[in-house]
JSON list of C-alpha atoms in Angstrom, two decimals:
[
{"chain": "A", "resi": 1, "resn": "UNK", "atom": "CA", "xyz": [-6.61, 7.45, 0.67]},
{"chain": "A", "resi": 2, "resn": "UNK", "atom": "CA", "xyz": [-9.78, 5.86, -1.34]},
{"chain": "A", "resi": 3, "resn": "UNK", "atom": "CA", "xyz": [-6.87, 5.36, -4.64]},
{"chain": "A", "resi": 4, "resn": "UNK", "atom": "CA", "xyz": [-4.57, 3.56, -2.48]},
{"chain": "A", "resi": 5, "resn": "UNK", "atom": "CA", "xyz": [-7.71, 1.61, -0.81]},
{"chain": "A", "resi": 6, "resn": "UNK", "atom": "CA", "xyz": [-7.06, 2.54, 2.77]},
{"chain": "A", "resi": 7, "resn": "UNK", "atom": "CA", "xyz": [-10.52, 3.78, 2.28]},
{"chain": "A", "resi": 8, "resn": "UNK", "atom": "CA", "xyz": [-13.56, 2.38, 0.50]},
{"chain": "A", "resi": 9, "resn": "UNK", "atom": "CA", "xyz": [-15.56, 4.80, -2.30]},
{"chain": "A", "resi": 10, "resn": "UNK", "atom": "CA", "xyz": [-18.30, 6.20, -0.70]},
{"chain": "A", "resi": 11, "resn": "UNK", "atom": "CA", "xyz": [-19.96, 5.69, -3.79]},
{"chain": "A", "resi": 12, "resn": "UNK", "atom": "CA", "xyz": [-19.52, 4.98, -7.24]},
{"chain": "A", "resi": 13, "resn": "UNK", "atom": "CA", "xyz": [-16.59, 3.01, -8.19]},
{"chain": "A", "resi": 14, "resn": "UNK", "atom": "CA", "xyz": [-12.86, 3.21, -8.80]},
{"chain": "A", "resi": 15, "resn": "UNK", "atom": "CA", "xyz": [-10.90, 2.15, -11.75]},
{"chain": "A", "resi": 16, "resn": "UNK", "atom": "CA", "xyz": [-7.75, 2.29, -12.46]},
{"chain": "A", "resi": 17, "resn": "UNK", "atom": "CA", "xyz": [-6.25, 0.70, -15.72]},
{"chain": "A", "resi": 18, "resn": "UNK", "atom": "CA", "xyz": [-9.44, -1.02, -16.39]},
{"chain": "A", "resi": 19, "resn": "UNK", "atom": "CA", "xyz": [-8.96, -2.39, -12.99]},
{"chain": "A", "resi": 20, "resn": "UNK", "atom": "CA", "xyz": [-11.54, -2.03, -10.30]},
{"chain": "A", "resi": 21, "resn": "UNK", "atom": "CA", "xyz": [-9.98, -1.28, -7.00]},
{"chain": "A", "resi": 22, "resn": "UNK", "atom": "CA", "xyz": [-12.69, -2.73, -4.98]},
{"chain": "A", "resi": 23, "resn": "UNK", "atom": "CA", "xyz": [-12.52, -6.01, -6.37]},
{"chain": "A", "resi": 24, "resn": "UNK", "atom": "CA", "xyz": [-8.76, -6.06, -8.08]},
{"chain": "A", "resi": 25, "resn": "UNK", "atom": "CA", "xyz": [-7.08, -4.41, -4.69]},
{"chain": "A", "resi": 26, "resn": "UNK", "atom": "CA", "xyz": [-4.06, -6.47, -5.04]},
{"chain": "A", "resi": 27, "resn": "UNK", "atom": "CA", "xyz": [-3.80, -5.99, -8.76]},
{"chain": "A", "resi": 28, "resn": "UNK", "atom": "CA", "xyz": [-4.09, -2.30, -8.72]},
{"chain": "A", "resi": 29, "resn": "UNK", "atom": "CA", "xyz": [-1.38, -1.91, -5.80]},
{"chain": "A", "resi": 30, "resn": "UNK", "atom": "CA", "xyz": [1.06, -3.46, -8.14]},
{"chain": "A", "resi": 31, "resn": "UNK", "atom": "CA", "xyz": [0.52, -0.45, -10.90]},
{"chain": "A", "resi": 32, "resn": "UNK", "atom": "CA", "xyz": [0.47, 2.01, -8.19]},
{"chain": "A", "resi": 33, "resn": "UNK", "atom": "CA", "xyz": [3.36, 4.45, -6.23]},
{"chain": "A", "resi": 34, "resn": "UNK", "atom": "CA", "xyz": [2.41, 6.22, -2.60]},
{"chain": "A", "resi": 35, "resn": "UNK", "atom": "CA", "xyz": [3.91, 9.54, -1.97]},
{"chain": "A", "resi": 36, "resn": "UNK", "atom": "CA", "xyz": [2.96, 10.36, 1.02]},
{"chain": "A", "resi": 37, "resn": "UNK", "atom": "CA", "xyz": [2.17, 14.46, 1.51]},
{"chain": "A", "resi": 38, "resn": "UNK", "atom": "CA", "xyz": [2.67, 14.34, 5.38]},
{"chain": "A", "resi": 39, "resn": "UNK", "atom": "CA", "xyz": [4.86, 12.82, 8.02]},
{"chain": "A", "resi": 40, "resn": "UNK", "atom": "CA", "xyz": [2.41, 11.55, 10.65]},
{"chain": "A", "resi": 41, "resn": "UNK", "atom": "CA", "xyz": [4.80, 8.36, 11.75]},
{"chain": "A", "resi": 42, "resn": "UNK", "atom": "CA", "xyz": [7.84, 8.75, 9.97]},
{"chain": "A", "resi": 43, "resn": "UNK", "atom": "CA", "xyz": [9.50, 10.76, 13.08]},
{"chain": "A", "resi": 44, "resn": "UNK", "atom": "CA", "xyz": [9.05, 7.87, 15.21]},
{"chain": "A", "resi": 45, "resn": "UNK", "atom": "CA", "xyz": [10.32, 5.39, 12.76]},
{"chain": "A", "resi": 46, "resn": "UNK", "atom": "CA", "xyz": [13.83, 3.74, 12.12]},
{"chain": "A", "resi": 47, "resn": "UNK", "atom": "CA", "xyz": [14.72, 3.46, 8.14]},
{"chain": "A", "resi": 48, "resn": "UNK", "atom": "CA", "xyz": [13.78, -0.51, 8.91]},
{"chain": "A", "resi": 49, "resn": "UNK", "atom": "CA", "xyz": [10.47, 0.02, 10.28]},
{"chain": "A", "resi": 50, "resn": "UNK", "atom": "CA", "xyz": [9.53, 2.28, 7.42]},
{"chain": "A", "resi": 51, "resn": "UNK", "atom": "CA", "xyz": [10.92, -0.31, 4.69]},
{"chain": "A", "resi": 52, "resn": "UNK", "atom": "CA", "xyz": [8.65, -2.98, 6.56]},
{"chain": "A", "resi": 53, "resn": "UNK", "atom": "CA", "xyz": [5.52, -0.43, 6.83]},
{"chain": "A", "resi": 54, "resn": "UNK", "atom": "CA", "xyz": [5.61, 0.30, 2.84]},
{"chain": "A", "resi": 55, "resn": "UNK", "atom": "CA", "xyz": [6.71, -2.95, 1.66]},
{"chain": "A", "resi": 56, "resn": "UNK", "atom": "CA", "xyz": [3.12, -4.22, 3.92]},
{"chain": "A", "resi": 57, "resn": "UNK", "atom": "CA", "xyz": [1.03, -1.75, 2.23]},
{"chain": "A", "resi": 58, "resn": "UNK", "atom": "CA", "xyz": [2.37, -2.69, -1.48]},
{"chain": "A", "resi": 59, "resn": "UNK", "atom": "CA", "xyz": [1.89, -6.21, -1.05]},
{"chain": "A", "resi": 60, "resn": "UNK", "atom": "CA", "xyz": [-0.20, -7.32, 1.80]},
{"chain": "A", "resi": 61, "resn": "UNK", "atom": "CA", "xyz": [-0.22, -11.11, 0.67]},
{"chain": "A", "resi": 62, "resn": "UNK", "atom": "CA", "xyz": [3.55, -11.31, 1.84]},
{"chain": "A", "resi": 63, "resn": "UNK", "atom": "CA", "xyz": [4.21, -13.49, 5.00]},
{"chain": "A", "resi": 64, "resn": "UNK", "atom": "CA", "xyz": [6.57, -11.72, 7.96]},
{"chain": "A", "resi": 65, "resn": "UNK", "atom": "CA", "xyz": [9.20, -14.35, 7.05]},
{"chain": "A", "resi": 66, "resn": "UNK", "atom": "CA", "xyz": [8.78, -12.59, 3.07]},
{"chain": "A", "resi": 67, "resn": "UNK", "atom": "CA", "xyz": [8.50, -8.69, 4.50]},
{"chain": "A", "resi": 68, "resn": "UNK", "atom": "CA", "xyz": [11.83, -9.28, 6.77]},
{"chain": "A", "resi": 69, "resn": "UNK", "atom": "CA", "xyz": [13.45, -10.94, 3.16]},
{"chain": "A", "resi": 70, "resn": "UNK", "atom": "CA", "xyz": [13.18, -8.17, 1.00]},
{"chain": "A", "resi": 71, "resn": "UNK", "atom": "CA", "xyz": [13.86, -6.03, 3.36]},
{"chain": "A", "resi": 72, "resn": "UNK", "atom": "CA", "xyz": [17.36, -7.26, 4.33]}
]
């Protein structure tokens, strides 16, 4: 969770590509993939809603009006 910043380092700091992900979140989220290892929400999700959820997480600069875009 601290790699895909949903979590800040406790200490220390992380880079990744000679990118810190502190200060270069948005950056670093473009270079990165999420497999997720467990399916806490994903039962209670339609294929839509899960498009919108990770399309939010990899770029969370993007307007609704954007999300619901790429998307259709």
């Amino acid at each position: 969770s601290m790699l895909t910043g949903l979590y800040p380092p406790t200490s220390g700091a992380i880079m990744i590509n000679g990118k810190n992900l502190q200060t270069d979140l948005s950056r670093v989220r473009m270079e990165l993939g999420v497999c997720p290892q467990q399916d806490v929400l994903f039962a209670n999700l339609t294929v839509r809603e899960h498009l919108l959820l990770f399309a939010s997480i990899k770029a969370p600069g993007w307007t609704q009006k954007e999300l619901q875009q790429q998307v259709n």
